[in-house]
Amino acid sequence: MNAKQRTILFLIADTGAGHRSAANAIRNALHLISQQEQDEWLQRSDAEAGSEEKQAPPPHYNVEIVDVFEEYSRFPLREFVKLYGPAIRYNPKLYGDVFHLSNRVGTVTAVNTMTTPLLLNGLKRLIISVQPDIIVSIHPMINHVTIRALRSLGLKIPFLTVVTDLVSVHHFWLAEGADGYILPTEEAKKLYLERGLDPKRMHVLGMPIDPKFSRPIASKEELRQKFGLTPGLPVILLVGGGDGAGGLQTAVKAISQARLPVQLLVVTGRNKRLYANLQRTRTRLHVPAQIFGFVDNMPELMHAADVLITKAGPGTICEALACNLPLILSGYVPGQEEGNVDFVVQNGVGVLALDPRTLVNELRKLIKPGSKVLQQRLENAKALSRPEASFDIARCILSYIPANQEMDPWESPQWLRRQRHLTERLRSAVRLRPLSARFPHTLLKNPATRRSTQTHDLSDISDVWETNKRK
């Protein structure tokens, strides 16, 4: 018996690193769940080797993660969303003002009216070419247009929204018409209910973080030995997010000038200039420090540390909680991350320290031998953490996929009839689908291939394929 394949399409935008990180975390959880299902099925098959009736194998999960704005939107929308990074870095107050002014139903409706024509047809082509069994959005500005695209195509495909803002849930997130809404916190649940959405479609499951944060790991002593840290000296981890923002250099300088009895692990992310500056000045610091760029072993660094200093990004906060790590927030994005600060402070797992003096004073409280403040925050973090959230979210997503193969919307008579009414450009996406079995997936993402499909001449794809074969 052949295993079925289920395709899960994640819609994201690379405005910051958080949306892709959340999608990757759920994808990794799906991979582990699939492995477990396959192992359990093999064990049952071995036990039932002599039986005439055998269970069908579990499905394989094909996960597609697509930056919708970058790959399928039109100018100027594609360029507009790229302003997010510069805005929060160089004029965060303006970004906060825009966030608050747009966080109302009327503004959301107006923005959707302007942006939908720049994205709708591209999104339709994406859906038709991938032919997913379920669609999951992990970006607020994609939700309304995806619901409209599915209705326009007449497809009954489950559509879910995974909210990745802990508290400050913008109106863009909660588009009416989704089949399910996965929320990270009770505070987000309250806003959801206030907006009059169906309670039966709501799932409060936590923030998706990489499954590595829930797996067994070496002891703190072993990890400190691995990183060459001094035994008995408190370890402070400083993280600025994927782009290395959040006042890292100021925090490092303040700790050094205070000559605190600590050692530092500093992660600068993708900020190469900050990494170079800190490496150049590291020997002049009054505290031992190790400087890292972008890392893929954050669970080890967090478990080796005693305190985390970071900006108020939701992913980093939840990763710290999963490692039972108390927080000092050194900054936040106005509007979007204001609620995250309240979440940390009100739940007693950390404080906000916007100036160097406050940061140093708060750090002194935590590194004091036998600190009761530290112990209380550790207990609060343990009670608040949800290290298995990605698995819970992955299972929730799978529960929305129809189990009966006969319910496949792409094989239904309604969809086959619907194809006759599609525009020629959308029909080209339908014709492209059978080629995916013949041509490599990387080729179908080749810019030359994409241009060929947009001009409806699929024979050009064969030319690209033959050229690549000869190379």
C-alpha positions as a printed NumPy array, in Angstrom:
array([[  0.   ,   0.   ,   0.   ],
       [  1.314,   3.419,  -0.955],
       [  1.325,   6.225,   1.592],
       [ -0.7  ,   9.324,   0.797],
       [  1.012,  12.677,   0.546],
       [ -0.435,  15.703,   2.296],
       [  0.774,  19.133,   1.22 ],
       [  0.826,  21.931,   3.793],
       [  1.358,  25.448,   2.452],
       [  2.737,  28.038,   4.884],
       [  2.33 ,  31.661,   3.836],
       [  4.853,  34.061,   5.372],
       [  6.691,  37.312,   4.71 ],
       [ 10.291,  37.9  ,   5.709],
       [  9.539,  41.116,   7.605],
       [ 11.955,  40.326,  10.406],
       [ 13.034,  36.768,  11.182],
       [ 10.086,  35.786,  13.394],
       [  7.556,  34.612,  10.797],
       [  9.954,  32.273,   9.003],
       [ 11.3  ,  30.994,  12.336],
       [  7.756,  30.12 ,  13.431],
       [  7.045,  28.334,  10.141],
       [ 10.333,  26.425,  10.372],
       [  9.548,  25.418,  13.958],
       [  6.169,  23.955,  12.956],
       [  7.72 ,  22.27 ,   9.905],
       [ 10.359,  20.627,  12.102],
       [  7.654,  19.463,  14.517],
       [  5.677,  18.002,  11.592],
       [  8.791,  16.154,  10.46 ],
       [  9.267,  14.607,  13.909],
       [  5.578,  13.697,  14.144],
       [  5.781,  12.047,  10.718],
       [  8.853,  10.067,  11.789],
       [  7.028,   8.864,  14.895],
       [  3.961,   7.859,  12.851],
       [  6.135,   5.934,  10.395],
       [  7.99 ,   4.133,  13.213],
       [  4.731,   3.163,  14.937],
       [  3.276,   1.914,  11.659],
       [  6.355,  -0.223,  10.958],
       [  6.129,  -1.752,  14.431],
       [  2.459,  -2.6  ,  13.888],
       [  3.241,  -4.005,  10.452],
       [  5.896,  -6.3  ,  11.914],
       [  3.447,  -7.467,  14.574],
       [  0.746,  -8.108,  11.951],
       [  3.062,  -9.757,   9.429],
       [  0.897, -12.876,   9.175],
       [ -2.425, -11.041,   9.058],
       [ -4.352, -10.536,   5.832],
       [ -5.644,  -7.131,   6.942],
       [ -2.98 ,  -4.468,   7.132],
       [ -3.354,  -0.833,   8.08 ],
       [ -2.61 ,   1.759,   5.437],
       [  0.696,   3.585,   6.006],
       [  0.52 ,   7.088,   7.478],
       [  0.693,  10.016,   5.057],
       [  3.86 ,  11.852,   4.125],
       [  3.805,  15.608,   4.745],
       [  5.134,  17.882,   2.039],
       [  5.681,  21.34 ,   3.54 ],
       [  5.986,  24.453,   1.361],
       [  7.028,  27.744,   3.025],
       [  6.532,  30.708,   0.695],
       [  7.328,  34.405,   1.122],
       [  4.151,  35.613,  -0.58 ],
       [  5.087,  39.275,  -0.937],
       [  8.536,  38.579,  -2.349],
       [  7.507,  35.874,  -4.824],
       [  3.887,  36.595,  -5.781],
       [  2.973,  40.241,  -5.156],
       [  3.225,  43.137,  -7.587],
       [  5.01 ,  46.472,  -7.367],
       [  4.81 ,  48.553,  -5.183],
       [  3.547,  46.142,  -2.499],
       [  6.627,  43.935,  -2.795],
       [  8.896,  46.906,  -2.091],
       [  6.661,  48.425,   0.575],
       [  6.881,  45.43 ,   2.93 ],
       [ 10.685,  45.672,   2.797],
       [ 10.446,  48.947,   4.717],
       [  9.633,  47.07 ,   7.949],
       [ 13.282,  46.452,   8.882],
       [ 14.527,  50.008,   8.267],
       [ 11.426,  51.444,   9.969],
       [ 11.874,  49.621,  13.277],
       [ 15.626,  50.245,  13.202],
       [ 15.774,  53.944,  12.275],
       [ 12.348,  55.357,  13.194],
       [ 10.607,  52.998,  15.633],
       [  8.331,  55.756,  16.979],
       [  6.868,  56.357,  13.53 ],
       [  6.339,  52.621,  13.107],
       [  4.53 ,  52.504,  16.458],
       [  2.269,  55.385,  15.446],
       [  1.385,  53.613,  12.189],
       [  0.698,  50.385,  14.1  ],
       [ -1.758,  52.053,  16.473],
       [ -3.478,  54.163,  13.801],
       [ -4.005,  51.148,  11.543],
       [ -5.234,  48.86 ,  14.327],
       [ -8.92 ,  49.423,  13.659],
       [-11.49 ,  47.803,  11.409],
       [-11.951,  50.76 ,   9.051],
       [ -8.237,  51.153,   8.369],
       [ -7.765,  47.421,   7.837],
       [-10.605,  47.431,   5.306],
       [ -9.091,  50.391,   3.455],
       [ -5.61 ,  48.851,   3.349],
       [ -7.003,  45.542,   2.112],
       [ -8.898,  47.36 ,  -0.627],
       [ -5.647,  48.913,  -1.846],
       [ -3.346,  45.9  ,  -1.487],
       [ -5.585,  43.002,  -2.571],
       [ -5.317,  43.747,  -6.336],
       [ -1.522,  43.639,  -5.986],
       [ -1.525,  40.157,  -4.469],
       [ -4.741,  38.306,  -5.28 ],
       [ -3.892,  36.827,  -8.692],
       [ -0.379,  35.876,  -7.654],
       [ -1.752,  34.118,  -4.594],
       [ -4.264,  32.243,  -6.756],
       [ -1.446,  31.037,  -9.006],
       [  0.522,  29.878,  -5.97 ],
       [ -2.419,  27.934,  -4.536],
       [ -3.223,  26.282,  -7.869],
       [  0.389,  25.324,  -8.59 ],
       [  1.051,  23.875,  -5.1  ],
       [ -2.433,  22.312,  -4.697],
       [ -2.241,  22.191,  -0.889],
       [ -4.428,  20.102,   1.404],
       [ -4.322,  22.941,   3.945],
       [ -3.058,  26.541,   4.016],
       [ -1.529,  28.14 ,   7.103],
       [ -0.823,  31.873,   7.347],
       [  1.889,  33.155,   9.683],
       [  1.679,  36.83 ,   8.743],
       [ -1.164,  39.266,   9.526],
       [ -1.384,  40.967,   6.129],
       [ -1.896,  37.692,   4.224],
       [ -5.058,  36.492,   5.943],
       [ -7.82 ,  38.579,   4.349],
       [ -6.539,  38.139,   0.796],
       [ -6.089,  34.367,   1.207],
       [ -9.707,  33.951,   2.303],
       [-10.786,  35.986,  -0.705],
       [ -8.578,  33.937,  -3.063],
       [-10.041,  30.641,  -1.855],
       [-13.582,  31.941,  -2.25 ],
       [-12.803,  33.261,  -5.716],
       [-11.421,  29.867,  -6.763],
       [-14.376,  28.06 ,  -5.185],
       [-12.065,  25.764,  -3.2  ],
       [-12.941,  24.182,   0.133],
       [ -9.41 ,  24.063,   1.506],
       [ -8.928,  24.483,   5.28 ],
       [ -7.273,  27.801,   6.114],
       [ -5.674,  28.482,   9.503],
       [ -3.996,  31.513,  11.046],
       [ -1.101,  31.085,  13.496],
       [ -0.767,  34.332,  15.469],
       [  2.817,  35.081,  16.488],
       [  2.27 ,  38.267,  18.506],
       [  1.906,  37.415,  22.195],
       [ -0.437,  40.214,  23.261],
       [ -0.624,  43.129,  20.796],
       [ -2.701,  41.245,  18.21 ],
       [ -3.368,  43.619,  15.312],
       [ -6.769,  43.569,  13.58 ],
       [ -5.021,  42.274,  10.441],
       [ -4.387,  38.961,  12.207],
       [ -7.997,  38.039,  12.901],
       [ -9.633,  37.982,   9.475],
       [-13.172,  36.643,   9.673],
       [-13.655,  33.491,   7.607],
       [-10.654,  31.381,   8.599],
       [-11.359,  27.801,   9.678],
       [ -9.161,  28.08 ,  12.751],
       [ -7.128,  30.587,  14.741],
       [ -4.129,  29.393,  16.769],
       [ -3.296,  31.863,  19.533],
       [ -0.212,  32.06 ,  21.771],
       [ -1.569,  33.424,  25.078],
       [ -4.653,  33.995,  27.196],
       [ -4.224,  37.726,  26.548],
       [ -4.515,  37.095,  22.797],
       [ -7.581,  34.939,  23.464],
       [ -9.245,  37.864,  25.258],
       [ -8.725,  40.155,  22.251],
       [-10.028,  37.424,  19.925],
       [-13.264,  37.112,  21.898],
       [-13.652,  40.889,  22.141],
       [-13.659,  41.052,  18.351],
       [-16.656,  38.73 ,  18.197],
       [-15.072,  35.755,  16.441],
       [-16.269,  32.154,  16.828],
       [-14.905,  30.643,  20.093],
       [-15.127,  27.147,  18.562],
       [-12.468,  28.049,  15.989],
       [ -9.973,  29.252,  18.601],
       [ -7.015,  27.231,  19.898],
       [ -4.705,  28.66 ,  22.59 ],
       [ -1.574,  26.566,  22.081],
       [  1.401,  28.848,  22.673],
       [  4.103,  30.321,  20.482],
       [  5.811,  28.021,  17.939],
       [  9.489,  27.665,  18.833],
       [ 11.976,  25.17 ,  17.474],
       [ 11.426,  21.609,  18.801],
       [ 15.074,  21.624,  19.911],
       [ 13.944,  23.668,  22.923],
       [ 11.859,  20.728,  24.16 ],
       [ 14.472,  18.011,  23.584],
       [ 16.886,  16.634,  26.218],
       [ 20.116,  18.594,  26.456],
       [ 23.425,  18.457,  28.323],
       [ 23.64 ,  19.827,  31.851],
       [ 24.485,  23.467,  32.537],
       [ 27.937,  22.459,  33.785],
       [ 28.668,  20.426,  30.643],
       [ 27.512,  23.237,  28.37 ],
       [ 29.652,  25.807,  30.193],
       [ 32.644,  23.543,  29.821],
       [ 31.869,  23.191,  26.11 ],
       [ 31.867,  26.981,  25.648],
       [ 35.013,  27.44 ,  27.734],
       [ 33.266,  29.422,  30.466],
       [ 34.702,  30.05 ,  33.941],
       [ 33.064,  27.809,  36.595],
       [ 31.183,  29.651,  39.35 ],
       [ 30.919,  32.954,  37.47 ],
       [ 27.363,  33.997,  36.428],
       [ 26.752,  33.811,  32.671],
       [ 24.783,  36.599,  30.966],
       [ 23.45 ,  35.94 ,  27.467],
       [ 22.743,  39.014,  25.322],
       [ 20.628,  38.532,  22.187],
       [ 19.388,  41.164,  19.76 ],
       [ 17.143,  39.077,  17.525],
       [ 17.89 ,  37.937,  13.969],
       [ 19.031,  41.43 ,  12.934],
       [ 21.113,  42.053,  16.051],
       [ 19.021,  45.011,  17.203],
       [ 17.936,  45.93 ,  20.705],
       [ 20.813,  48.032,  22.087],
       [ 23.342,  45.197,  22.411],
       [ 26.419,  47.398,  22.246],
       [ 25.044,  49.773,  24.896],
       [ 24.237,  46.86 ,  27.214],
       [ 27.682,  45.303,  26.81 ],
       [ 29.355,  48.658,  27.491],
       [ 27.23 ,  49.275,  30.603],
       [ 28.032,  45.853,  32.1  ],
       [ 31.717,  46.335,  31.346],
       [ 31.892,  49.788,  32.904],
       [ 30.102,  48.527,  36.041],
       [ 32.748,  45.771,  36.297],
       [ 30.107,  43.256,  37.332],
       [ 31.374,  39.792,  38.358],
       [ 29.899,  38.093,  35.276],
       [ 30.899,  36.642,  31.916],
       [ 29.069,  37.416,  28.675],
       [ 27.814,  35.476,  25.683],
       [ 26.768,  37.98 ,  22.997],
       [ 24.793,  36.973,  19.886],
       [ 24.739,  39.697,  17.227],
       [ 22.626,  37.815,  14.677],
       [ 22.963,  39.044,  11.101],
       [ 24.378,  42.405,  12.188],
       [ 27.895,  41.999,  10.779],
       [ 28.941,  45.547,  11.65 ],
       [ 28.019,  45.058,  15.312],
       [ 29.825,  41.711,  15.343],
       [ 32.991,  43.316,  13.969],
       [ 32.808,  46.237,  16.428],
       [ 32.399,  43.972,  19.447],
       [ 35.159,  41.634,  18.317],
       [ 37.483,  44.612,  17.879],
       [ 36.772,  46.005,  21.362],
       [ 36.373,  42.702,  23.219],
       [ 39.873,  42.722,  24.707],
       [ 39.247,  46.167,  26.223],
       [ 36.134,  45.054,  28.102],
       [ 36.331,  44.692,  31.908],
       [ 34.368,  41.409,  31.804],
       [ 35.085,  38.17 ,  29.894],
       [ 33.007,  38.031,  26.695],
       [ 32.461,  35.727,  23.747],
       [ 30.959,  37.217,  20.582],
       [ 28.83 ,  35.197,  18.158],
       [ 27.149,  36.088,  14.882],
       [ 24.063,  34.231,  13.7  ],
       [ 23.815,  30.925,  15.608],
       [ 21.865,  27.69 ,  15.286],
       [ 22.575,  26.408,  18.809],
       [ 20.484,  28.877,  20.786],
       [ 19.081,  26.157,  23.119],
       [ 22.625,  25.352,  24.269],
       [ 23.49 ,  29.011,  24.816],
       [ 20.298,  29.637,  26.78 ],
       [ 20.707,  26.546,  28.969],
       [ 24.297,  27.587,  29.696],
       [ 23.22 ,  31.093,  30.824],
       [ 21.794,  32.436,  34.087],
       [ 20.095,  35.574,  32.708],
       [ 18.984,  36.692,  29.242],
       [ 19.141,  40.318,  28.073],
       [ 17.17 ,  40.842,  24.857],
       [ 14.67 ,  43.001,  23.054],
       [ 11.022,  42.018,  23.458],
       [ 10.683,  39.714,  20.445],
       [  7.978,  37.082,  21.051],
       [ 10.04 ,  34.158,  19.785],
       [ 13.062,  34.907,  21.959],
       [ 10.848,  35.469,  25.009],
       [  9.17 ,  32.072,  24.6  ],
       [ 12.49 ,  30.349,  23.923],
       [ 13.836,  31.818,  27.179],
       [ 10.774,  30.616,  29.082],
       [ 11.27 ,  27.127,  27.644],
       [ 14.799,  27.219,  29.125],
       [ 13.542,  28.624,  32.479],
       [ 15.614,  31.735,  31.921],
       [ 14.782,  35.086,  33.581],
       [ 14.636,  38.098,  31.277],
       [ 15.824,  41.677,  31.179],
       [ 14.227,  43.464,  28.22 ],
       [ 16.547,  46.089,  26.758],
       [ 14.128,  47.38 ,  24.111],
       [ 10.96 ,  46.76 ,  22.131],
       [  9.304,  47.672,  18.856],
       [  6.626,  50.321,  19.647],
       [  3.094,  49.101,  19.063],
       [  3.863,  45.565,  17.984],
       [  5.959,  44.521,  21.012],
       [  4.486,  46.744,  23.732],
       [  2.21 ,  43.933,  24.864],
       [  5.184,  41.577,  25.089],
       [  6.733,  43.845,  27.727],
       [  3.516,  43.72 ,  29.764],
       [  3.433,  39.93 ,  29.348],
       [  6.954,  39.556,  30.767],
       [  6.56 ,  42.045,  33.616],
       [  3.04 ,  41.094,  34.728],
       [  3.873,  37.389,  34.778],
       [  6.949,  38.052,  36.919],
       [  9.543,  36.56 ,  34.571],
       [ 11.473,  39.749,  33.816],
       [ 11.726,  43.533,  33.763],
       [ 12.132,  46.342,  31.264],
       [ 15.45 ,  48.227,  31.442],
       [ 15.711,  50.914,  28.772],
       [ 18.71 ,  52.743,  30.233],
       [ 22.133,  51.402,  31.28 ],
       [ 21.734,  52.256,  34.97 ],
       [ 18.463,  50.333,  35.302],
       [ 19.907,  47.382,  33.398],
       [ 22.954,  47.146,  35.678],
       [ 20.853,  47.495,  38.848],
       [ 18.433,  44.767,  37.742],
       [ 21.326,  42.515,  36.822],
       [ 22.872,  42.992,  40.283],
       [ 19.64 ,  41.734,  41.879],
       [ 19.735,  38.548,  39.837],
       [ 23.424,  37.637,  40.21 ],
       [ 23.476,  38.195,  43.976],
       [ 24.298,  34.86 ,  45.681],
       [ 21.091,  33.159,  46.853],
       [ 18.955,  35.769,  45.077],
       [ 15.279,  35.314,  45.952],
       [ 14.356,  37.49 ,  42.974],
       [ 16.139,  35.074,  40.657],
       [ 14.494,  32.05 ,  42.252],
       [ 11.01 ,  33.545,  41.951],
       [ 11.491,  34.418,  38.292],
       [ 12.776,  30.933,  37.557],
       [  9.654,  29.426,  39.095],
       [  7.399,  31.833,  37.187],
       [  9.164,  31.054,  33.911],
       [  8.747,  27.321,  34.446],
       [  5.011,  27.746,  35.096],
       [  4.53 ,  29.955,  32.03 ],
       [  6.613,  28.084,  29.461],
       [  5.187,  25.95 ,  26.648],
       [  8.19 ,  24.148,  25.139],
       [  5.95 ,  21.667,  23.265],
       [  3.881,  24.383,  21.55 ],
       [  5.169,  23.579,  18.053],
       [  4.046,  19.97 ,  18.387],
       [  0.619,  21.024,  19.675],
       [  0.245,  23.458,  16.775],
       [  1.414,  20.861,  14.237],
       [ -1.133,  18.33 ,  15.511],
       [ -3.855,  20.973,  15.412],
       [ -3.008,  21.723,  11.768],
       [ -3.098,  18.028,  10.868],
       [ -6.495,  17.657,  12.531],
       [ -7.974,  20.022,   9.924],
       [ -6.831,  17.912,   6.963],
       [ -9.701,  15.675,   5.771],
       [ -8.825,  12.035,   6.358],
       [-10.913,  10.752,   3.453],
       [ -9.005,  10.867,   0.157],
       [-12.317,  11.157,  -1.688],
       [-12.72 ,  14.611,  -0.164],
       [ -9.684,  15.936,  -2.077],
       [-10.926,  19.292,  -3.472],
       [ -8.445,  19.126,  -6.378],
       [-10.116,  16.002,  -7.756],
       [-13.699,  17.132,  -7.209],
       [-16.075,  17.68 , -10.156],
       [-16.701,  21.218,  -8.881],
       [-13.012,  22.129,  -9.238],
       [-12.704,  20.48 , -12.645],
       [-15.682,  22.508, -13.861],
       [-14.285,  25.627, -12.231],
       [-11.066,  25.394, -14.234],
       [-12.952,  26.235, -17.429],
       [-13.743,  29.683, -16.024],
       [-10.183,  30.57 , -15.006],
       [ -8.159,  33.201, -16.809],
       [ -5.437,  31.992, -19.156],
       [ -2.773,  33.017, -16.634],
       [ -4.355,  30.867, -13.925],
       [ -4.804,  27.996, -16.369],
       [ -1.05 ,  28.09 , -16.94 ],
       [ -0.603,  27.373, -13.217],
       [ -2.95 ,  24.395, -13.559],
       [ -0.933,  23.076, -16.507],
       [  2.313,  23.627, -14.63 ],
       [  1.224,  21.309, -11.812],
       [  1.684,  17.978, -13.68 ],
       [  5.201,  19.075, -14.663],
       [  6.276,  19.058, -11.022],
       [  6.507,  15.267, -11.181],
       [  8.689,  15.464, -14.286],
       [ 10.947,  18.408, -13.514],
       [ 13.015,  19.076, -10.35 ],
       [ 11.447,  21.371,  -7.773],
       [ 14.458,  23.719,  -7.961],
       [ 13.893,  24.17 , -11.673],
       [ 10.274,  25.151, -11.159],
       [ 11.525,  27.947,  -8.864],
       [ 14.103,  29.066, -11.442],
       [ 13.495,  32.724, -12.454],
       [ 13.567,  31.738, -16.111],
       [ 10.935,  29.094, -15.434],
       [  8.779,  31.59 , -13.563],
       [  8.981,  34.046, -16.458],
       [  7.975,  31.255, -18.834],
       [  4.884,  30.423, -16.807],
       [  3.912,  34.066, -16.574],
       [  3.949,  34.342, -20.386],
       [  1.935,  31.097, -20.623],
       [  4.516,  29.34 , -22.827],
       [  5.183,  26.131, -20.915],
       [  7.297,  24.75 , -23.718],
       [ 10.011,  27.159, -22.54 ],
       [ 10.271,  25.137, -19.349],
       [ 11.428,  22.134, -21.341],
       [ 14.107,  24.312, -22.946],
       [ 15.33 ,  25.396, -19.494],
       [ 15.265,  21.775, -18.333],
       [ 17.283,  20.522, -21.318],
       [ 19.794,  23.368, -20.911],
       [ 20.315,  22.526, -17.223],
       [ 20.732,  18.827, -18.086],
       [ 23.487,  19.613, -20.575],
       [ 25.246,  21.768, -17.986]])
